[in-house]
Coordinates of C-alpha atoms in Angstrom, one line a residue:
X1383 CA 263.5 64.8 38.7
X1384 CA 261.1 62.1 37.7
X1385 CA 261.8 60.9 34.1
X1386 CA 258.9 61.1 31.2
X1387 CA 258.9 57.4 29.9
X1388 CA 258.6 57.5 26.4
X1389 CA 257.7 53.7 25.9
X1390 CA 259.7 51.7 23.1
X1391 CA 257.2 48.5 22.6
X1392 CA 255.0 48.4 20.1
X1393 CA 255.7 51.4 18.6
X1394 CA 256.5 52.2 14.7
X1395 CA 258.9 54.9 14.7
X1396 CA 260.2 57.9 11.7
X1397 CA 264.0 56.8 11.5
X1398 CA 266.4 59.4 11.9
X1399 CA 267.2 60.4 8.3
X1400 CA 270.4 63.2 7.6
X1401 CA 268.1 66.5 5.7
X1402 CA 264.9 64.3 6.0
X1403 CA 264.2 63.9 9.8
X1404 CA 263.6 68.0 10.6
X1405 CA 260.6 69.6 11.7
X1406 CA 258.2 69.4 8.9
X1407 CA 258.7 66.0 8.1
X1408 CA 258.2 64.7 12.2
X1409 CA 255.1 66.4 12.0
X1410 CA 253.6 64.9 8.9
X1411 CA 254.6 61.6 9.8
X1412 CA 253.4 61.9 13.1
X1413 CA 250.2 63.3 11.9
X1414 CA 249.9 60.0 9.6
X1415 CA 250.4 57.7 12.6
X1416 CA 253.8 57.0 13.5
X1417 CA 254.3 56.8 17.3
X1418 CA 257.9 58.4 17.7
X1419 CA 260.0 60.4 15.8
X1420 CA 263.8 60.6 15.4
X1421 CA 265.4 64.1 14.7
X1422 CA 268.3 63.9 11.8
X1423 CA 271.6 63.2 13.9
X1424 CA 273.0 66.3 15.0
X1425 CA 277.1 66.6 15.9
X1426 CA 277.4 67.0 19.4
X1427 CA 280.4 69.6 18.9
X1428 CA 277.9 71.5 17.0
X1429 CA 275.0 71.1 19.3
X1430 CA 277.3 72.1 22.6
X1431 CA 278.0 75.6 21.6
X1432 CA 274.3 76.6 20.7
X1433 CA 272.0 78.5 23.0
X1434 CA 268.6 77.8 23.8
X1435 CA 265.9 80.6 22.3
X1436 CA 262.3 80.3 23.1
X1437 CA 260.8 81.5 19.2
X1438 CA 257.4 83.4 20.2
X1439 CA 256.6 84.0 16.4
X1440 CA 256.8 80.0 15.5
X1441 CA 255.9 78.9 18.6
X1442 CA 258.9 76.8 18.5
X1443 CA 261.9 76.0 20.6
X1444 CA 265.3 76.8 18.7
X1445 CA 268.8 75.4 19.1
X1446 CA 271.3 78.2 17.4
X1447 CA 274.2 78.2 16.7
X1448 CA 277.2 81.3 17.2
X1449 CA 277.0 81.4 13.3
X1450 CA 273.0 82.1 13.7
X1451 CA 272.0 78.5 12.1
X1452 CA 269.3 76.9 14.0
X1453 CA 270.7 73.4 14.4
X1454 CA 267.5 71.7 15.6
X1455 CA 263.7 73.5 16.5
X1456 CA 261.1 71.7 17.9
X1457 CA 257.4 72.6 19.2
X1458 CA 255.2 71.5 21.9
X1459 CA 253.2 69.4 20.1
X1460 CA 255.8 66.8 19.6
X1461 CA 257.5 67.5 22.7
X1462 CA 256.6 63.9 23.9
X1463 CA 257.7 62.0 21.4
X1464 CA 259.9 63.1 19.7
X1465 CA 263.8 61.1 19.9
X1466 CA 267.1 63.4 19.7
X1467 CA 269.5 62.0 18.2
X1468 CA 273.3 62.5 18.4
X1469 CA 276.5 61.6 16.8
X1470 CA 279.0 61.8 19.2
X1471 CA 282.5 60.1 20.6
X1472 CA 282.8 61.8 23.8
X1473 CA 280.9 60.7 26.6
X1474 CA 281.2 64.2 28.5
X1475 CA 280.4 66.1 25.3
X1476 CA 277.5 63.7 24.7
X1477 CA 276.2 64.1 28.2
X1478 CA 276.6 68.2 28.1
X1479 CA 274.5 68.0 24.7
X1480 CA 272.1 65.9 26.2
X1481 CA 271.2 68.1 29.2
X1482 CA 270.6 70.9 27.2
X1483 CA 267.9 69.6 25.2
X1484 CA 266.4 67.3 27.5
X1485 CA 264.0 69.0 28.9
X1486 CA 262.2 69.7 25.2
X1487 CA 262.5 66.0 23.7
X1488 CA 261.1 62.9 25.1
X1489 CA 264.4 60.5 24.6
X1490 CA 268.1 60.7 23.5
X1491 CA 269.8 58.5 21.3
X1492 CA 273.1 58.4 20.1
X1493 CA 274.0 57.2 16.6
X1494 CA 275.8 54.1 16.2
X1495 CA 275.2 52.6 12.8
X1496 CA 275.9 55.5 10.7
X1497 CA 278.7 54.6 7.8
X1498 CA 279.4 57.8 6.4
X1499 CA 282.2 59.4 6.5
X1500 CA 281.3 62.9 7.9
X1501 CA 279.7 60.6 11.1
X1502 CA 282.6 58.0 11.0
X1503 CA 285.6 60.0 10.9
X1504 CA 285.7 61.7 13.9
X1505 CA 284.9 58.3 15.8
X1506 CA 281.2 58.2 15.5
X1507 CA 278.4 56.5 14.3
X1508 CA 279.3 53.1 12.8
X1509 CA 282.8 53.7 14.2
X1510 CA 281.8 53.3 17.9
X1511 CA 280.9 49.9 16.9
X1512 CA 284.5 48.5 16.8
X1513 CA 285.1 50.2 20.4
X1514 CA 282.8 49.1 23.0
X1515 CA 284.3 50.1 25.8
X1516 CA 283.5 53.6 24.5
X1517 CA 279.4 52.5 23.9
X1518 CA 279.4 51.3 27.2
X1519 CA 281.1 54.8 28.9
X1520 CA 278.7 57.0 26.4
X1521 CA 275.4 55.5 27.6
X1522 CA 275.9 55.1 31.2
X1523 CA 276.9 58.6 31.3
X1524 CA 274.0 59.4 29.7
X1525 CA 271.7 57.2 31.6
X1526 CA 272.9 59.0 34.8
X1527 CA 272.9 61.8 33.8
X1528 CA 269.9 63.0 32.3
X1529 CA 265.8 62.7 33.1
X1530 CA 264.7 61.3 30.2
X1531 CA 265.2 57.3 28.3
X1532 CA 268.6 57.0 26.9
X1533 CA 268.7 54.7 23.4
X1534 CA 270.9 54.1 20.4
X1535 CA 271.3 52.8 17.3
X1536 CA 273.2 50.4 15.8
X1537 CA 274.3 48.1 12.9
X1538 CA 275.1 44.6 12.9
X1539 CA 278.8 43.2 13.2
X1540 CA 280.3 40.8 10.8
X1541 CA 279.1 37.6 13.0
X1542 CA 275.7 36.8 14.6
X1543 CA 277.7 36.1 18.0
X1544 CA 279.6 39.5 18.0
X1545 CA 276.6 41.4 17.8
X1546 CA 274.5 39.6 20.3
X1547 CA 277.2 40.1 22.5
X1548 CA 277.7 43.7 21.9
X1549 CA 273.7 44.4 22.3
X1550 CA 273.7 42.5 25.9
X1551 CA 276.7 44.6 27.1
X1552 CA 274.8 47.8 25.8
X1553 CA 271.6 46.3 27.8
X1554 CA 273.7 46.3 31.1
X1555 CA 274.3 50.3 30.7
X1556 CA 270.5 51.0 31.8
X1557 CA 269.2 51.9 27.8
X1558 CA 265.4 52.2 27.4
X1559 CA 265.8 50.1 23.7
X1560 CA 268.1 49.6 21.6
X1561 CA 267.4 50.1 17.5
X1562 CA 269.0 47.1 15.1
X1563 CA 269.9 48.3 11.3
X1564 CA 270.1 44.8 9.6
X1565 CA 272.4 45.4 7.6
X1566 CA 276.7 45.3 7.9
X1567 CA 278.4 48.8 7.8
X1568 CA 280.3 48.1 4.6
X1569 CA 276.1 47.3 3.3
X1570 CA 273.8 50.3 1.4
X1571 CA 270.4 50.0 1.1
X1572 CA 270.2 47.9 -2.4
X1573 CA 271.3 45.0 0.0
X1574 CA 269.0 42.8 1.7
X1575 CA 268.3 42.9 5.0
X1576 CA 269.3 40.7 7.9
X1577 CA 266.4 39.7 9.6
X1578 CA 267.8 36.4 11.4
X1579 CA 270.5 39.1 13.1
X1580 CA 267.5 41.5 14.1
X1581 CA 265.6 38.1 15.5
X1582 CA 268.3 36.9 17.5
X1583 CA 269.0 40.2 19.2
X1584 CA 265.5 40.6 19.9
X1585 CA 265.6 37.4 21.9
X1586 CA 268.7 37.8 23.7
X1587 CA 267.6 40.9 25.7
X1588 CA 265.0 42.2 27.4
X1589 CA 264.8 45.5 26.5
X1590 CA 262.9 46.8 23.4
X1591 CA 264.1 45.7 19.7
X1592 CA 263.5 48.3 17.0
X1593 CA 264.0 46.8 13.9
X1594 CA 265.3 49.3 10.8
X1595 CA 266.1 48.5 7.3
X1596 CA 262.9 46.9 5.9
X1597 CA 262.2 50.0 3.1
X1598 CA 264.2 48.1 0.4
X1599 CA 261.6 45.2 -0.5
X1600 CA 259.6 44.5 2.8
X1601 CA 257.9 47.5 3.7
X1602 CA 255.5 49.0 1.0
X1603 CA 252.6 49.5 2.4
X1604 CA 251.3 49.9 6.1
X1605 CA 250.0 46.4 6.5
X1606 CA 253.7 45.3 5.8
X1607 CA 255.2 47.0 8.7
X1608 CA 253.6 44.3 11.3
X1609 CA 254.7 42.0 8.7
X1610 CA 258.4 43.2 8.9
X1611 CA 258.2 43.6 13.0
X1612 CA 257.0 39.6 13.1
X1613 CA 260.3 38.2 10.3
X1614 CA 262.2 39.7 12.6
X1615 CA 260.7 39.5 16.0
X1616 CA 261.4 42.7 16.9
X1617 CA 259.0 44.8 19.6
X1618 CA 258.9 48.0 17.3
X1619 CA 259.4 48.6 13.6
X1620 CA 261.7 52.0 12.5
X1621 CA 261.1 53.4 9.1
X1622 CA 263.3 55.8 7.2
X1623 CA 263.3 55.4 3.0
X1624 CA 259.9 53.9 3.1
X1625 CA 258.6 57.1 4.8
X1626 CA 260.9 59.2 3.3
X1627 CA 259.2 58.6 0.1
X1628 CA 255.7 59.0 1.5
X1629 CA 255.4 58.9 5.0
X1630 CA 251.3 58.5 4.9
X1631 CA 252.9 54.7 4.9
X1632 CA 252.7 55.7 8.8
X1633 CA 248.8 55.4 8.0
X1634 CA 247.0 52.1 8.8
X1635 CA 244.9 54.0 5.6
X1636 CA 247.6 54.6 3.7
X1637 CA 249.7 55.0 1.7
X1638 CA 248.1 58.4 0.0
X1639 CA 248.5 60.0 -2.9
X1640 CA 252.4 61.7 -3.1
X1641 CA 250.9 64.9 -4.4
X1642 CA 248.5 65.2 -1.8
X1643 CA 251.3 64.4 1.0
X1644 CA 253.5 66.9 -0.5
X1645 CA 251.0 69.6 0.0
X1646 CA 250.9 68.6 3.9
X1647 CA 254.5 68.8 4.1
X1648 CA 255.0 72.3 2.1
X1649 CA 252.4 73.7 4.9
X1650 CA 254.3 72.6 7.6
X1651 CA 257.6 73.9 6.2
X1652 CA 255.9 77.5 5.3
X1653 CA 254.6 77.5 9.1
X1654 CA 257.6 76.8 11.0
X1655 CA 259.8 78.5 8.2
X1656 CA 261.7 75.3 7.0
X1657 CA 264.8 76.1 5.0
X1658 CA 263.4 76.4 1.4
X1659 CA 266.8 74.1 0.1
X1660 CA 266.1 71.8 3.0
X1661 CA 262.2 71.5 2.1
X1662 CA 263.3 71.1 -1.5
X1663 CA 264.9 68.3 -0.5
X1664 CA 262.6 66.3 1.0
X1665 CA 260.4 66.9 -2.1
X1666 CA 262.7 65.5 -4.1
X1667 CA 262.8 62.8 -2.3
X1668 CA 259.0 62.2 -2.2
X1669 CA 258.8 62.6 -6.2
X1670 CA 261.4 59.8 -6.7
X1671 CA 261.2 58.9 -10.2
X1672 CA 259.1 62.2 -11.1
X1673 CA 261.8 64.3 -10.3
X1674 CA 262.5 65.2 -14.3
X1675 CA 258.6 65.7 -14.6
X1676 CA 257.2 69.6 -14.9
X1677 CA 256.3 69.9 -11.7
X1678 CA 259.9 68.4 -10.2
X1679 CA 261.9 70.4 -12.0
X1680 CA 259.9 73.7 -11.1
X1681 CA 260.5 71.9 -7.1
X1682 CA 264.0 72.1 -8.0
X1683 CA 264.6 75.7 -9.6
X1684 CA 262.9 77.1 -6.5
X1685 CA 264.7 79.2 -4.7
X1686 CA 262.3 80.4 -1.7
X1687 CA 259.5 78.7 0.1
X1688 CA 257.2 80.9 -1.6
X1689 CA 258.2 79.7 -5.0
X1690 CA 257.5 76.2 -4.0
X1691 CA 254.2 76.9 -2.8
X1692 CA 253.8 78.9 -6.3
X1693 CA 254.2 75.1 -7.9
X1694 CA 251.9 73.5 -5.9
X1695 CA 249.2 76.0 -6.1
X1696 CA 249.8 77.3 -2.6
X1697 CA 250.3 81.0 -2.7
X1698 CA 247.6 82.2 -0.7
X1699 CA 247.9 79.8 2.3
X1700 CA 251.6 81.2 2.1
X1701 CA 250.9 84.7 2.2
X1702 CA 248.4 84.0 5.1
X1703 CA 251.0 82.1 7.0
X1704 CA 253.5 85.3 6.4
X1705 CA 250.9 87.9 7.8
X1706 CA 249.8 86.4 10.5
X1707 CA 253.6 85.5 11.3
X1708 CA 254.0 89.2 10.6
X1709 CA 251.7 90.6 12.9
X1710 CA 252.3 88.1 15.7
X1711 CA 255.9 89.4 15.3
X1712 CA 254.7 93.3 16.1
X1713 CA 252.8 92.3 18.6
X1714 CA 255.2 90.8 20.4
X1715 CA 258.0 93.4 19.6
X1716 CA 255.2 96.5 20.5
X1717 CA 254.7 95.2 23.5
X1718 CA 257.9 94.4 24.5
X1719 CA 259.8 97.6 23.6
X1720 CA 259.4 101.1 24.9
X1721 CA 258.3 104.0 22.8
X1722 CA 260.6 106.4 23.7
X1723 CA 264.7 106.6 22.3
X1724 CA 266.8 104.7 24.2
X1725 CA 270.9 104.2 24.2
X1726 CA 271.9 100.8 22.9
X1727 CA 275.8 101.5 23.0
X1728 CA 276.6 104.0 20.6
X1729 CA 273.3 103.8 18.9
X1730 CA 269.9 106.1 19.6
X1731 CA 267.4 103.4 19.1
X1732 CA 263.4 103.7 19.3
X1733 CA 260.5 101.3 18.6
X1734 CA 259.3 102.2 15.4
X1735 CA 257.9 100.4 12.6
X1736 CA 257.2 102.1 8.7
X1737 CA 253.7 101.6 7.6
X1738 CA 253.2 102.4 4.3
X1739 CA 249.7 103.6 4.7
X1740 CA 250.9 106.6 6.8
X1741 CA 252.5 108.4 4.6
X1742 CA 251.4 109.7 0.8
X1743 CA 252.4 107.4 -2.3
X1744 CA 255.7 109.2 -3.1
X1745 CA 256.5 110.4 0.1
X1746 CA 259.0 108.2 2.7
X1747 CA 260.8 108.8 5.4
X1748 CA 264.3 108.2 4.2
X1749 CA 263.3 110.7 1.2
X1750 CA 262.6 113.2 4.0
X1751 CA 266.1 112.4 6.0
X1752 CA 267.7 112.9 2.3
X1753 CA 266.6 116.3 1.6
X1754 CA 267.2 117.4 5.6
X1755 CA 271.0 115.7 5.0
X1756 CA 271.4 118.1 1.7
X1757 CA 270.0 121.3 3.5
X1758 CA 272.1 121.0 6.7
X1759 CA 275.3 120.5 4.1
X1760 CA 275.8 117.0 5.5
X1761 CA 276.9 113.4 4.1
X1762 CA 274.3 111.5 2.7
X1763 CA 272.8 109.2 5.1
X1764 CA 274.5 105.9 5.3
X1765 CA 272.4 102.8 5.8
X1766 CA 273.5 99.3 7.4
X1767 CA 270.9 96.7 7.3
X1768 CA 271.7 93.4 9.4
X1769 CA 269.4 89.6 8.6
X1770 CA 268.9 87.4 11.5
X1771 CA 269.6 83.8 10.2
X1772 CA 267.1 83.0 13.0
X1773 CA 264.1 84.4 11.8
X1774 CA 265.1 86.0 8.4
X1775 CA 264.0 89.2 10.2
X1776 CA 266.0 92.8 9.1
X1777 CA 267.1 95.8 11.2
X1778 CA 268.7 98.6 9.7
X1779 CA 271.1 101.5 11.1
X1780 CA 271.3 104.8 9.6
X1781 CA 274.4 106.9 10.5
X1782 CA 274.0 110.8 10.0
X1783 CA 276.3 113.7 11.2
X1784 CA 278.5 110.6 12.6
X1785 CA 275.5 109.1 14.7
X1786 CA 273.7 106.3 14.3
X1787 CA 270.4 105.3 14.3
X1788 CA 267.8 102.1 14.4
X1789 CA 264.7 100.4 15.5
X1790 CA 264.8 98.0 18.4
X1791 CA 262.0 96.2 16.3
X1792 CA 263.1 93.4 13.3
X1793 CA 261.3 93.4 10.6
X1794 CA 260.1 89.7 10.1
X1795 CA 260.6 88.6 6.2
X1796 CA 260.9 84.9 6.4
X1797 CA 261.8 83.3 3.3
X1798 CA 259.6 84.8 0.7
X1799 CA 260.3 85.8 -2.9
X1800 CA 263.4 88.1 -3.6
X1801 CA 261.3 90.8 -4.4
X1802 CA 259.5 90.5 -1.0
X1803 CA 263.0 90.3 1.0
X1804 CA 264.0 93.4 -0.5
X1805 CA 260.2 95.4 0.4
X1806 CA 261.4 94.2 3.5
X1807 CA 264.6 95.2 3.8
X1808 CA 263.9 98.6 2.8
X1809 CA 261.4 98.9 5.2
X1810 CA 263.7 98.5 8.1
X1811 CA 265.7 100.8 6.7
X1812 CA 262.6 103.2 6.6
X1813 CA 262.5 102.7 10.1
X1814 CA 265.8 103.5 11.2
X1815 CA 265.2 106.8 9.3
X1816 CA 261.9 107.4 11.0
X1817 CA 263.7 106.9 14.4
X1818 CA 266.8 109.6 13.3
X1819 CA 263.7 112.3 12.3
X1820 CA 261.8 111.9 15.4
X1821 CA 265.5 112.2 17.5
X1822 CA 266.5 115.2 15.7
X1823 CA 262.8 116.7 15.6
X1824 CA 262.5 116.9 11.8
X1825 CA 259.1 116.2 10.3
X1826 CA 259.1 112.8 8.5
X1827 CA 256.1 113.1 5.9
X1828 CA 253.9 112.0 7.1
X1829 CA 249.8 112.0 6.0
X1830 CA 248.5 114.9 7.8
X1831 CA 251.7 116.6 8.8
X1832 CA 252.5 120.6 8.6
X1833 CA 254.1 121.0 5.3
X1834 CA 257.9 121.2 6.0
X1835 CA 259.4 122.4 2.9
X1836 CA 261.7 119.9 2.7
X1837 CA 259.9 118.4 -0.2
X1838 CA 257.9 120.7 -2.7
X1839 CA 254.3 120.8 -2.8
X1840 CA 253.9 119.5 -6.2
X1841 CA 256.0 116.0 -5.2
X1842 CA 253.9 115.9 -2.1
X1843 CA 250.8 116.1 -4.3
X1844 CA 252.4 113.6 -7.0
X1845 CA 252.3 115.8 -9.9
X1846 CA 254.5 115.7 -13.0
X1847 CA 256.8 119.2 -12.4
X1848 CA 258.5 120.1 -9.3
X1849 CA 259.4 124.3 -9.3
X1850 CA 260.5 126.6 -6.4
X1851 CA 261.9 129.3 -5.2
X1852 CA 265.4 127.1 -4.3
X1853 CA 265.8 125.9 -7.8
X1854 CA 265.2 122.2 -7.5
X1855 CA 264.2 120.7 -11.1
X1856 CA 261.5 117.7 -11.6
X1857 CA 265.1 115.8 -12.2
X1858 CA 266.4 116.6 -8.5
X1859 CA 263.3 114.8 -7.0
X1860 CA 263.5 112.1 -9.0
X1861 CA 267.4 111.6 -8.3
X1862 CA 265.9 112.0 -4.4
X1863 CA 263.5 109.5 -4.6
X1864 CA 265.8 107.0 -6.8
X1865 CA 268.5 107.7 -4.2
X1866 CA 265.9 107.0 -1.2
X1867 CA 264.9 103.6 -2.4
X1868 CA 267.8 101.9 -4.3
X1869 CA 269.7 99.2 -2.4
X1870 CA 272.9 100.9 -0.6
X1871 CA 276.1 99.4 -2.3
X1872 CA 277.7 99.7 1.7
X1873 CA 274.8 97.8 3.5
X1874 CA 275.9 95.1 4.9
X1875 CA 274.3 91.6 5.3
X1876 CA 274.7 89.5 8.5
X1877 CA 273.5 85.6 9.1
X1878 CA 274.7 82.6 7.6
X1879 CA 271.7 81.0 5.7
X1880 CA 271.6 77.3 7.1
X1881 CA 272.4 75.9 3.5
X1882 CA 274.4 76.6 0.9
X1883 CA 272.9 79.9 -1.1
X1884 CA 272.8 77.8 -4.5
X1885 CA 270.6 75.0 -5.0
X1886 CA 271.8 71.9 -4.6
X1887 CA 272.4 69.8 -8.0
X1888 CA 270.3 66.9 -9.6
X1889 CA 273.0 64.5 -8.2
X1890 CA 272.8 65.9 -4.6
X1891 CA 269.0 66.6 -4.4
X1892 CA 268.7 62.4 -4.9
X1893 CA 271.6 61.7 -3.5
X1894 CA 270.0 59.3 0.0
X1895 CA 270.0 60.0 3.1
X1896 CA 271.9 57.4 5.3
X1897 CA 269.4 56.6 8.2

């Protein structure tokens, strides 16, 4: 297979940035001008066991996990440039990792400067840097082994000679460029960066330079990346805080006002359904020292991407994004699945969905499957609703007279308000009760449907008083309709969200994001 060259002169680059570098934020900064752009390093013990899921609804390409967290997603429109990087310590690992997202990046690079101590413990990152006979194995199995450029990234060693010499040996394994942070790995970014050690690698080797580490006090403003690329004689010039903070630095217009870049960035997230603590983040981030203002601490009591929007004014362009997610989602699913019931195991499955419009105001299905249950003497229906961390959509099965019941269709919720998760929620389990009627051939209540008797006249009709010949009481059909629509205390909810469900603190939300 012929190799896509992604070129690595004269490029600027997004750095790869730990919660920063995900979808939204490649995006942005690619719509502002950057050339290529680094994913956040992803473990490669992680990234092995995921499976590869083509995402028709976001039009995305998703890397999930066997705990339902989408480790990385990417989309076409990025597809050739954007740079995956790994952390890894394990050239066959690194290799296996690398083949299965090769053909949906345009390079791979493996981390070798990072100093933390989640990267560096288990032999990664800046630890590789003491072990070169390990660099060297991890990138010529790479090189070999996959289609597309093979880079890394490293920091300097204690002495100007060592890390020439370490950057020549990593030339020899075949790597498309090689990216210099100038700083030692005992350094943090209130340290000043090396530019002589970026220099002199840049004119030992051939290959491409990519000089990181300028955010500090060189690069403010777009006119000061060509002046950081020249102090250090570097062919390309890698930015991670500097665009962090506002990556319209990418922008030879630029920089633009934050508030107007944060808007951007929220309408990526709400389109390709960003993690709402993840976006939070990176708003943080962008608000720096306005992160005690009004608006940053409504950013950081937000709970949902809809509650963001809410603080920047963006409510309808969210709800627009949701319904036309929505009915792409139905679309997809109607098509897909047959309209007839079908065995999936030990469960009678059809594809249904509940409209609301189709049946009268206090009229649902699960109120109808009620009242059938308490005729035929049986147990109450019992429902058991399941979230895809995926795609935040639900599907319900309802067990009655020891079967169970669902729709082969998922109800798509995203990451709206509560309020919306639960409308959601309950409408899944609507359809699961729509499928048991239809199975057992018990009228549902639907507009327009022969009166069944399973609910009186009056309720049909929404009228104060309920009376009948069988003795039910106003009270009974209010206990029904409570009973139909309250959350069930044995659902059960499945999916790991791909954050911890409490927002992160003050401390954590500014805490920076090693690059």
């Amino acid at each position: 297979m012929a190799a896509r060259r992604l070129s690595f002169r004269n490029i600027t680059a997004l750095a790869p940035m730990v919660r920063v570098g995900t979808l939204p934020m490649r995006l942005l900064a690619l719509d502002y001008g950057a050339d290529v752009v680094y994913c956040e390093e992803l473990i490669d013990i992680k990234m092995a066991q995921c499976q590869r899921i083509v995402n028709d609804v976001l039009e995305t390409v998703d890397f999930v996990a066997p705990d339902e967290r989408v480790m990385f997603r990417t989309c076409e429109r990025e597809k050739d440039r954007v740079v995956f990087q790994m952390g890894t310590a394990d050239p066959d690992r690194a290799l296996t990792v690398a083949q299965l997202v090769e053909k949906d990046v345009a390079a791979i690079d493996v981390n070798m400067g990072c100093p933390k101590e989640y990267s560096t413990k288990g032999g990664m990152g800046a630890a590789l840097l003491s072990n070169p006979d390990k660099i060297e194995a991890i990138l010529k199995k790479l090189v070999t082994g996959v289609s597309v450029p093979v880079t890394c990234k490293i920091r300097i060693l204690p002495s100007l000679e060592e890390t020439v010499s370490l950057v020549q040996r990593i030339e020899k394994t075949g790597v498309a460029a090689v990216a210099v942070h100038g700083r030692f790995k005992d350094e943090r970014p209130r340290h000043p960066v090396h530019c002589d050690y970026i220099q002199a690698v840049a004119q030992a080797v051939s290959i491409p330079v990519i000089a990181n580490g300028g955010s500090l006090d060189l690069v403010k403003t777009n006119s000061d990346i060509e002046k950081f690329r020249k102090a250090t004689g570097a062919s390309s010039v890698m930015l991670a805080r500097a665009a962090m903070w506002n990556p319209s630095v990418f922008c030879n217009q630029g920089p633009f006002p934050v508030e107007k870049v944060m808007e951007e960035y929220i309408k990526y997230a709400i389109r390709y359904d960003n993690h709402a603590f993840n976006t939070k983040y990176c708003l943080c981030q962008m608000l720096r020292d306005k992160v005690e203002s009004p608006l940053g601490k409504q950013v950081q009591a937000a709970q949902t991407n809809a509650e963001i929007s809410e603080a920047y004014g963006l409510e309808i362009f969210y709800q627009e994004i949701q319904q036309d997610l929505q009915a792409k989602m139905a679309a997809l699913q109607s098509s897909n699945q047959p309209n007839k019931p079908i065995m999936d195991g030990d469960v009678t499955t059809m594809a249904v969905k509940f409209e609301r419009r189709d049946y009268p105001p206090q009229i649902t299905p699960k109120m109808f499957l009620l009242e059938w249950s308490r005729k035929e003497k049986l147990q109450q229906p019992q429902y058991e609703t399941a979230q895809r961390s995926q795609d935040r959509a639900f599907q319900s099965t309802v067990t009655v007279a020891n079967k169970k019941y669902r729709s082969s269709l998922w109800l798509f919720a995203f990451l709206g308000s509560i309020s919306n998760r639960e409308k959601s929620k309950k409408f899944a389990e609507q359809a699961s009760a729509i499928v048991c009627l239809r199975v057992l051939g018990v009228p549902e209540g639907r507009i327009g449907e022969e009166d069944s008797g399973l609910v009186c006249k009056r309720k049909r009709e929404g009228k104060p008083n309920c009376s009948g010949e069988e003795g039910r009481s106003k009270k009974l059909h209010v206990d029904i309709l409570q009973e139909a629509e309250a959350p069930d205390p044995t659902v059960e909810m499945n999916g790991d969200e791909q954050n911890p469900a409490t927002p992160p603190k003050q401390a954590e939300v500014l805490r920076e994001a090693p690059s």
